[in-house]
Amino acid sequence: FQVTQDMLNPMLNLCPGAQSLSYIGGGSGNGENAMLATPATKNVYVAPMSRPLKVGATTTCPASAQGVVVGLDGLSIVRRNGTTVNCNTAAYSNTITLSDGSSYTFKDFRDVLRVVYGGFDHSSEATIASCFTGEPGRSVIGTQNCNSIVRQSIVNNWGNLFQDSTCAAGETCTALKHAFRRGDQSGTTDAFLTLLGLPKIGRIQPSPTTDKPFCNGNDLDDKDPIRRSCTGTGAGTSGGEQVCQAREAAAMAYPASNTTPLGPPSTPWEPAVNNTGDLGVVLDINVPEGVASAISHNVNTCNFGAFDLVHMPSSFQLAGTRCPNGTPQVLLKCLYPKDLAGNYGCLNSSVNVPTIGELKKIDGRVYNLYLRQGNNPDDNIVKDKNNVLMTGSFYRLHETKVMPGGGVPCTWTDSTAQIGCLVQASPCSIGFAGREAADDPTIGNNDVRSLALGSADGTTTVLPTDAAVQQLLSTAEVYPTCTAGGPLSTRYPLARRLFLNSIVGFNSASVPNDQFALYQCEADRTKMDQAIDLEHFIKLPQPAGLSVATCSVATSAADKALCASPVVSQPCL
């Protein structure tokens, strides 16, 4: 998104012919769907993507389809820098003891990530070959079980996440607090699932889907069966977390007669401890694009004791649907806190609750999951640019307060940066995001690191350095053999290419002039490399015979010709 915005920015003037374009982002899936629109409604003919085209499971890749690789990225598994060097490599080959006394041996680094994020282990397999040729994905996975003994034993024992068995001895963390992830339509998520061999996500939310590779469910869901009690009150000296669910909310996400996600609990809830709740291990961090930061990160404090009835959207008005605090709706309305100016988008603490009856027991942070704005009591829940109601704003976890031992609060408008920030605000958490989450020194006071991962051949560990990611272009992505050594031991395994794609082809007469200009600029590395550098991505390797240091400063016609990214025909998965 930011790279494309840089190309269109008049101040940078990298691509004057494309500056009339308006680009709102939305992920690779949305870009491809826009290119597949019917002729009467289609206005998108080229799309920036972080993967090749898929074009639909049953659709043949069009002969006209073209793509240009414009840069590279390494997906990072990030955490706070930490106090020891022993917790900086994700587990990839060690054996752990499970809670029932049995053992589990990791097959590669993907194994621990698939279990943590998706509940997929290999326990159901009789045997696993010593080397799989199916890179990426590598080893076959079993049936999803997000509450399995394997998953419990990993997420409840911090040291089991890491390769070095002495990790837990040097850290204060005893268990994994949260595993943050990007949203369903993010190209980063698509790449993460592909590179780990996990099932793909189904239709764009909020449509129901049968493919739910993550233990929390889809965007804005919190259905992870392994729960974590919310820390602190979200205010004052206790700090802690600033969004929370009703306790055991994962079991109450649907009315009995309806399978459509609704958000609020559907059955009465009685908390075990007053003003406390919980969250799942896996949380979707989805900062709403297209929403002003003054709204998405409204940190105005809710006025203590000030509550009023507000309308709920029509999708929340089905029989049996309850308010965020677990109580029945009153004439299709719910009680909500507001600030001194009467605005409902404020940040609430756990103890600021209505003063009547059972409502005094709820955790007031449930209201922060519903992103609201303004003082109009009618349907004021914010929607993102995909028209999805923001009823699961887990990204607000540390807006002004952090966990004990945490660093700085997090109010980034970019989801990747927000995940990078959150892992240092919540030091016993991990996340996956683009490499810039750890590489940008302005995120989290530069207190974020990428974990090293086991190499493709399992002989060593690799960090997402420029050189290690660039090995993706010198080795096949699906390996015919698993011979140790060479590129297999030096390539970072969570690497991806960045594309500009077109289903009709860049030179098609139907491509508007400004979109054709964008293609010309992005294929010209004397321009594109500047944007790649600005946004902390990785430039393509320098072409042989270049007479200057980098493509971004090439001046001669010969050097510029070398710096043209070649067009690839039919760039489809």
XYZ file of C-alpha atoms in Angstrom:
573
model
C 0.000 0.000 0.000
C 2.652 2.532 1.042
C 4.915 1.702 -1.909
C 2.041 2.366 -4.299
C 1.131 5.554 -2.462
C 4.748 6.692 -2.851
C 4.587 6.088 -6.594
C 1.454 8.251 -6.806
C 2.684 10.980 -4.450
C 3.109 14.326 -6.299
C 5.676 15.443 -3.727
C 7.971 12.524 -4.610
C 7.089 12.812 -8.308
C 8.237 9.268 -9.088
C 5.396 8.660 -11.544
C 3.793 11.870 -12.877
C 1.610 10.041 -15.403
C -0.165 8.054 -12.681
C -0.840 10.815 -10.167
C -4.492 11.059 -11.190
C -5.062 7.584 -9.719
C -6.593 7.073 -6.284
C -5.424 3.903 -4.542
C -7.168 2.742 -1.358
C -5.398 -0.612 -0.925
C -7.344 -3.503 0.536
C -5.066 -6.465 -0.046
C -4.176 -8.771 -2.920
C -7.570 -10.482 -2.924
C -9.441 -7.226 -3.357
C -7.098 -6.103 -6.139
C -7.610 -9.336 -8.037
C -11.386 -9.253 -7.527
C -11.482 -5.686 -8.865
C -9.692 -6.829 -12.016
C -12.221 -9.687 -12.372
C -15.248 -7.365 -12.166
C -17.765 -7.392 -15.005
C -16.947 -5.037 -17.899
C -19.793 -2.705 -16.992
C -18.395 -2.029 -13.509
C -14.678 -2.641 -13.937
C -12.270 0.278 -13.596
C -9.205 -1.597 -12.279
C -6.885 -3.208 -14.853
C -3.599 -3.373 -12.957
C -3.198 -4.132 -9.258
C -0.294 -4.139 -6.791
C -0.226 -7.560 -5.091
C 2.004 -9.506 -2.739
C 1.413 -12.785 -4.577
C 0.846 -14.061 -8.104
C -2.660 -14.111 -9.540
C -5.013 -16.913 -8.516
C -7.945 -15.977 -10.769
C -10.271 -18.437 -9.019
C -10.018 -22.104 -8.196
C -11.744 -23.243 -11.380
C -10.670 -20.489 -13.759
C -7.829 -21.125 -16.182
C -5.108 -18.514 -16.040
C -5.817 -16.181 -18.993
C -3.243 -16.135 -21.768
C -3.346 -12.346 -21.514
C -2.316 -12.245 -17.828
C 0.985 -10.539 -17.051
C 2.951 -9.577 -13.959
C 6.067 -7.698 -12.963
C 8.111 -8.530 -9.866
C 8.929 -5.117 -8.406
C 10.554 -6.031 -5.092
C 10.840 -8.572 -2.315
C 9.759 -8.929 1.276
C 10.442 -11.291 4.132
C 7.585 -12.082 6.477
C 8.860 -11.724 10.014
C 7.886 -13.580 13.147
C 8.378 -10.776 15.631
C 8.747 -10.424 19.379
C 10.295 -7.987 21.792
C 14.089 -8.030 21.764
C 14.078 -9.966 25.021
C 16.612 -10.399 27.755
C 18.479 -13.451 26.481
C 19.823 -14.754 23.188
C 18.175 -18.112 23.828
C 14.652 -17.107 22.788
C 15.422 -15.681 19.367
C 15.035 -18.757 17.150
C 11.657 -20.384 16.509
C 11.543 -24.094 17.325
C 12.193 -26.258 14.293
C 13.653 -29.625 15.322
C 13.535 -30.124 19.084
C 11.307 -32.508 21.044
C 8.987 -31.250 23.775
C 7.144 -33.094 26.539
C 3.359 -32.784 26.420
C 1.035 -32.422 29.386
C 0.007 -36.087 29.177
C 3.634 -37.237 29.372
C 4.007 -38.041 25.675
C 6.387 -36.180 23.374
C 6.137 -34.165 20.196
C 8.978 -33.488 17.754
C 8.896 -30.463 15.480
C 9.442 -31.239 11.808
C 10.500 -27.720 10.836
C 9.844 -24.108 11.867
C 6.452 -24.227 10.160
C 5.299 -26.832 12.641
C 5.323 -24.574 15.706
C 3.662 -21.702 13.799
C 0.938 -23.920 12.364
C 0.121 -25.271 15.811
C 0.090 -21.851 17.497
C -1.908 -20.008 14.861
C -4.051 -22.727 13.360
C -4.116 -25.744 15.675
C -2.671 -27.968 12.924
C -0.081 -30.515 14.043
C 1.174 -33.725 12.493
C 0.055 -36.092 15.244
C -2.404 -37.879 12.955
C 0.313 -38.959 10.529
C 1.788 -42.418 10.789
C 5.131 -41.380 9.349
C 6.749 -38.285 7.912
C 9.531 -38.551 5.381
C 12.826 -37.009 6.409
C 12.555 -34.485 3.582
C 9.508 -33.256 1.698
C 9.768 -31.886 -1.810
C 6.676 -29.752 -1.333
C 8.349 -26.426 -0.554
C 6.636 -24.279 0.554
C 4.485 -26.069 3.131
C 6.999 -28.849 3.628
C 5.322 -31.388 5.949
C 1.789 -32.737 5.772
C -0.567 -31.507 8.488
C -3.244 -33.285 10.467
C -6.782 -32.269 11.435
C -7.306 -28.861 13.001
C -7.708 -28.918 16.792
C -7.166 -25.585 18.488
C -7.545 -27.110 21.941
C -5.250 -30.094 21.428
C -2.728 -31.254 24.008
C 0.029 -30.308 21.576
C -1.233 -26.740 21.242
C -1.856 -26.364 24.964
C 1.632 -27.628 25.739
C 3.217 -25.156 23.317
C 1.302 -21.956 24.101
C 1.286 -22.585 27.853
C 5.057 -23.068 27.992
C 6.996 -20.098 26.652
C 10.218 -22.065 26.187
C 8.522 -24.593 23.886
C 8.150 -21.900 21.228
C 11.895 -21.657 20.785
C 14.657 -23.948 19.609
C 16.974 -23.455 22.601
C 15.766 -25.559 25.530
C 17.291 -23.083 28.000
C 15.094 -20.221 26.752
C 12.602 -20.209 29.620
C 15.339 -19.974 32.237
C 16.429 -16.535 31.077
C 13.047 -14.820 30.662
C 10.174 -13.739 32.854
C 7.577 -15.122 30.414
C 6.062 -18.470 31.363
C 3.406 -18.739 28.642
C 2.495 -17.140 25.334
C 0.099 -14.265 26.017
C -1.021 -13.581 22.449
C -0.124 -14.455 18.870
C -1.006 -11.463 16.702
C -1.868 -11.877 13.030
C -2.740 -9.761 9.999
C -6.299 -9.601 8.668
C -7.972 -12.079 6.335
C -7.630 -10.005 3.161
C -4.038 -8.967 3.744
C -1.499 -10.181 1.196
C 0.775 -10.865 4.175
C -1.798 -13.323 5.523
C -2.168 -14.947 2.134
C 1.608 -15.366 1.886
C 1.798 -16.668 5.479
C -0.813 -19.364 4.808
C 0.795 -20.345 1.502
C 4.326 -20.565 2.886
C 3.146 -22.629 5.865
C 0.933 -24.931 3.800
C -2.215 -23.947 5.742
C -5.739 -23.873 4.277
C -6.697 -20.678 2.519
C -9.388 -18.314 3.777
C -12.729 -18.440 1.978
C -14.900 -15.583 0.849
C -14.335 -11.984 1.842
C -15.857 -11.093 5.195
C -18.518 -10.644 6.442
C -19.805 -13.586 4.376
C -19.704 -16.932 6.234
C -16.860 -19.199 5.249
C -15.949 -22.807 5.832
C -12.214 -22.209 5.579
C -10.965 -20.843 8.909
C -7.255 -21.602 9.172
C -6.759 -19.471 12.295
C -7.826 -20.475 15.785
C -9.560 -17.154 16.384
C -11.805 -17.626 13.332
C -12.046 -14.886 10.728
C -11.530 -11.139 10.888
C -12.883 -9.579 14.090
C -13.600 -13.004 15.662
C -12.323 -14.180 19.054
C -13.115 -17.897 19.097
C -9.777 -19.293 20.244
C -10.629 -21.961 22.853
C -7.411 -21.256 24.763
C -8.112 -18.090 26.755
C -5.983 -15.511 28.549
C -7.369 -13.442 31.416
C -7.213 -9.743 30.618
C -4.488 -7.947 32.547
C -4.991 -4.847 34.704
C -7.877 -2.426 34.263
C -6.708 -0.637 31.116
C -6.349 2.592 33.075
C -4.472 4.193 35.940
C -1.330 2.636 37.386
C -2.504 -0.950 36.771
C -2.339 -0.416 33.007
C -2.541 -3.713 31.197
C -4.852 -4.478 28.296
C -7.492 -2.129 26.945
C -9.859 -4.447 25.120
C -11.439 -7.518 26.648
C -14.237 -9.997 26.073
C -16.865 -11.270 28.433
C -15.260 -14.295 30.084
C -15.530 -17.405 27.915
C -16.940 -15.238 25.119
C -15.581 -17.687 22.540
C -18.325 -20.141 23.484
C -21.063 -17.530 23.093
C -20.404 -15.956 19.711
C -23.601 -17.151 17.954
C -27.325 -17.432 18.643
C -28.286 -21.105 18.689
C -30.379 -20.771 15.538
C -27.993 -18.649 13.486
C -24.570 -19.317 11.993
C -23.759 -15.752 10.939
C -21.130 -14.029 13.115
C -22.832 -11.312 15.131
C -20.162 -10.084 17.494
C -21.833 -9.751 20.899
C -22.446 -12.783 23.159
C -25.747 -14.534 22.472
C -26.371 -16.074 25.905
C -26.315 -14.596 29.412
C -22.903 -14.283 30.937
C -21.921 -14.415 34.591
C -18.286 -13.485 35.226
C -16.150 -15.553 37.569
C -14.658 -12.370 38.993
C -16.292 -8.971 38.790
C -14.956 -6.594 36.117
C -12.758 -9.230 34.494
C -12.837 -11.019 31.188
C -10.537 -12.789 28.762
C -9.162 -12.908 25.231
C -8.005 -15.742 23.008
C -4.354 -16.453 22.286
C -4.635 -15.626 18.567
C -5.856 -12.089 17.896
C -6.565 -10.455 14.548
C -4.902 -7.023 14.341
C -6.800 -5.143 11.691
C -6.467 -1.357 11.892
C -9.315 -0.065 9.678
C -7.918 1.520 6.529
C -9.666 4.594 5.278
C -10.622 5.706 8.809
C -9.050 8.837 10.299
C -6.625 8.100 13.139
C -8.568 10.474 15.413
C -11.409 7.939 15.138
C -9.554 4.630 14.856
C -7.246 5.588 17.754
C -9.576 7.722 19.827
C -7.920 7.715 23.265
C -10.318 10.121 24.974
C -11.253 8.638 28.349
C -14.889 7.669 28.858
C -16.595 9.726 31.557
C -16.975 7.618 34.687
C -20.588 6.571 35.166
C -21.844 8.259 31.979
C -23.869 5.728 29.964
C -26.668 6.096 27.452
C -28.721 3.863 25.165
C -27.550 3.673 21.545
C -29.033 1.892 18.552
C -27.371 -1.276 17.301
C -27.018 -1.891 13.541
C -29.687 -3.968 11.833
C -27.352 -6.983 11.620
C -27.301 -7.030 15.440
C -31.051 -6.888 15.844
C -31.781 -10.591 15.381
C -33.588 -12.530 18.060
C -31.302 -13.656 20.857
C -28.505 -11.213 20.052
C -27.153 -9.478 23.126
C -25.279 -6.275 23.788
C -21.473 -6.290 24.072
C -21.831 -6.451 27.862
C -23.897 -9.651 27.612
C -27.294 -8.163 28.479
C -30.434 -8.236 26.305
C -31.074 -5.296 23.994
C -33.686 -2.791 25.123
C -35.818 -1.761 22.140
C -32.867 -2.613 19.854
C -30.565 -0.467 21.964
C -27.578 -1.098 24.224
C -26.024 0.909 27.035
C -22.732 2.525 26.013
C -20.234 4.781 27.787
C -19.433 8.262 26.490
C -16.850 10.952 27.187
C -17.386 14.420 28.623
C -18.389 15.744 25.191
C -20.960 12.963 24.748
C -18.920 11.015 22.157
C -19.276 7.228 22.168
C -15.903 6.424 20.601
C -14.010 6.875 23.873
C -11.612 4.438 25.568
C -13.192 2.704 28.564
C -11.631 1.002 31.609
C -12.670 -2.321 33.096
C -14.346 -0.706 36.133
C -16.367 1.957 34.322
C -19.661 0.076 34.083
C -23.356 0.842 34.527
C -24.303 1.019 38.186
C -27.393 -1.156 38.042
C -27.839 -4.832 38.868
C -25.701 -7.446 37.191
C -24.191 -4.820 34.876
C -21.888 -3.826 37.715
C -20.045 -7.140 37.219
C -19.036 -6.760 33.564
C -15.590 -5.828 32.295
C -16.015 -2.335 30.859
C -13.330 -2.950 28.236
C -15.823 -4.962 26.163
C -17.042 -1.626 24.791
C -13.629 -0.810 23.310
C -13.926 -3.703 20.870
C -16.738 -1.813 19.124
C -15.233 1.174 17.337
C -17.787 3.987 17.535
C -17.667 7.659 16.655
C -19.555 10.845 17.394
C -22.445 11.602 19.750
C -25.264 10.427 17.473
C -26.849 7.387 19.184
C -28.047 5.917 15.868
C -25.857 3.211 14.278
C -22.520 4.917 14.933
C -20.273 1.838 14.743
C -17.436 2.616 12.334
C -17.040 0.661 9.091
C -13.755 0.030 7.317
C -13.317 0.666 3.616
C -14.766 -2.791 2.844
C -17.985 -1.739 4.632
C -17.326 -4.147 7.521
C -18.469 -3.027 10.973
C -15.519 -2.728 13.347
C -16.840 -4.961 16.123
C -13.539 -6.680 16.885
C -11.021 -3.861 17.312
C -8.325 -5.942 18.973
C -5.729 -3.560 17.573
C -6.734 -1.178 20.418
C -5.146 -3.534 22.964
C -2.493 -1.048 24.093
C -3.584 2.419 23.019
C -2.325 4.230 26.130
C -1.287 1.452 28.559
C 1.079 -1.526 28.240
C 1.665 -4.864 29.964
C 4.027 -5.067 32.960
C 7.530 -4.844 31.529
C 6.182 -3.471 28.260
C 7.577 -0.541 26.334
C 5.455 2.118 24.628
C 1.736 2.262 23.701
C 0.642 1.616 20.112
C -1.456 3.870 17.879
C -0.149 3.091 14.395
C -2.540 3.440 11.461
C -0.785 0.611 9.600
C -1.529 -2.951 10.762
C 2.015 -4.205 10.168
C 3.496 -1.410 12.260
C 0.828 -1.938 14.915
C 1.787 -5.622 15.284
C 5.444 -4.663 15.583
C 4.546 -2.200 18.305
C 2.210 -4.583 20.156
C 4.826 -7.290 20.698
C 6.959 -4.867 22.693
C 3.941 -3.482 24.572
C 3.025 -7.097 25.413
C 6.466 -8.695 25.928
C 5.235 -12.314 26.160
C 3.536 -12.169 22.757
C 4.594 -12.860 19.180
C 3.180 -11.799 15.829
C 3.600 -12.273 12.115
C 3.832 -9.303 9.788
C 5.907 -7.822 7.007
C 9.607 -7.490 7.740
C 9.287 -3.756 8.318
C 7.525 -4.505 11.640
C 10.968 -5.252 13.076
C 13.211 -3.260 10.747
C 11.646 0.182 11.126
C 13.464 1.781 14.100
C 10.546 4.131 14.771
C 8.292 1.212 15.768
C 8.253 0.345 19.463
C 11.378 2.345 20.303
C 13.348 -0.033 18.069
C 12.717 -2.818 20.594
C 11.374 -5.407 18.138
C 13.250 -8.305 16.566
C 12.599 -10.944 13.906
C 13.034 -14.533 15.035
C 15.546 -16.672 13.169
C 13.944 -19.603 11.319
C 15.252 -23.010 10.390
C 16.642 -23.036 6.852
C 14.927 -24.806 3.983
C 17.226 -27.816 4.324
C 17.104 -27.803 8.137
C 20.867 -27.492 8.547
C 21.066 -23.988 10.038
C 19.021 -20.897 10.947
C 18.389 -17.816 8.820
C 17.334 -14.241 9.581
C 15.345 -12.145 7.073
C 18.308 -10.166 5.771
C 18.270 -8.646 2.303
C 20.660 -11.268 0.962
C 18.728 -14.172 2.502
C 15.429 -12.985 1.035
C 16.998 -12.318 -2.372
C 17.932 -16.008 -2.527
C 14.263 -16.585 -3.361
C 15.051 -15.490 -6.924
C 17.996 -17.871 -7.282
C 16.268 -21.015 -6.009
C 13.111 -22.717 -7.171
C 10.133 -22.191 -4.861
C 9.247 -25.871 -5.224
C 12.350 -27.933 -4.811
C 12.898 -31.151 -6.782
C 15.243 -32.412 -4.063
C 16.217 -31.464 -0.541
C 19.962 -31.680 -0.933
C 21.638 -29.856 1.932
C 23.829 -26.853 1.334
C 23.830 -24.066 -1.215
C 20.803 -21.779 -1.590
C 18.596 -24.074 0.516
C 20.638 -23.294 3.603
C 20.959 -19.558 2.960
C 17.463 -18.624 1.713
C 15.079 -17.123 4.249
C 12.075 -19.483 4.074
C 9.294 -16.905 4.678
C 10.147 -14.790 1.642
C 7.743 -13.401 -0.928
C 7.826 -11.416 -4.141
C 5.920 -8.144 -4.628
C 4.011 -7.862 -7.895
C 2.176 -5.505 -10.155
C -0.288 -7.732 -12.017
C -2.758 -7.375 -14.853
C -5.291 -9.976 -15.957
C -5.824 -8.343 -19.376
C -2.122 -7.567 -19.915
C -0.324 -4.271 -19.493
C -0.420 -3.377 -23.195
C -4.131 -4.067 -23.613
C -6.069 -1.236 -25.247
C -8.517 -1.361 -22.328
C -5.871 -0.297 -19.786
C -6.344 3.449 -19.029
C -3.369 5.726 -19.603
C -2.760 6.435 -15.912
C -2.760 2.712 -15.025
C -0.434 2.002 -17.949
C 1.835 4.785 -16.645
C 1.883 3.107 -13.220
C 3.027 -0.123 -14.864
C 5.802 1.695 -16.746
C 7.008 3.370 -13.551
C 6.913 0.232 -11.403
C 8.769 -1.739 -14.080
C 11.448 0.962 -14.087
C 13.735 0.248 -11.153
C 15.336 3.676 -11.334
C 11.970 4.798 -9.915
C 10.637 1.733 -8.128
C 13.741 1.075 -6.033
C 13.343 4.488 -4.415
C 9.850 3.587 -3.152
C 11.033 0.110 -2.112
C 13.782 1.718 -0.025
C 11.448 4.260 1.538
C 9.121 1.560 2.862
C 11.780 -0.871 4.146
C 11.163 -3.566 1.542
C 13.947 -5.344 -0.318
C 15.177 -4.361 -3.756
C 15.718 -6.969 -6.429
C 19.365 -8.068 -6.818
C 21.422 -5.700 -8.939
C 21.605 -6.797 -12.573
C 24.933 -7.903 -13.967
C 26.777 -5.280 -15.973
C 25.347 -2.281 -14.174
C 27.932 0.485 -14.243
C 26.595 2.344 -11.190
C 25.995 1.191 -7.632
C 22.192 0.920 -7.697
C 19.327 1.048 -10.151
C 17.793 3.970 -8.268
C 20.647 6.237 -9.429
C 21.142 4.835 -12.925
C 21.417 7.564 -15.545
C 22.669 6.107 -18.813
C 20.290 4.514 -21.298
C 22.197 1.234 -21.043
C 21.951 1.151 -17.257
C 18.271 2.059 -17.340
C 17.645 -0.766 -19.787
C 19.315 -3.191 -17.387
C 17.096 -1.819 -14.636
C 13.845 -2.665 -16.397
C 11.965 -5.439 -14.600
C 10.966 -8.132 -17.099
C 7.291 -8.846 -17.676
C 6.253 -12.413 -16.856
C 3.415 -13.981 -18.837
C 0.634 -15.829 -16.985
C 1.949 -15.166 -13.447
C -0.667 -17.381 -11.789
C -0.545 -19.722 -8.821
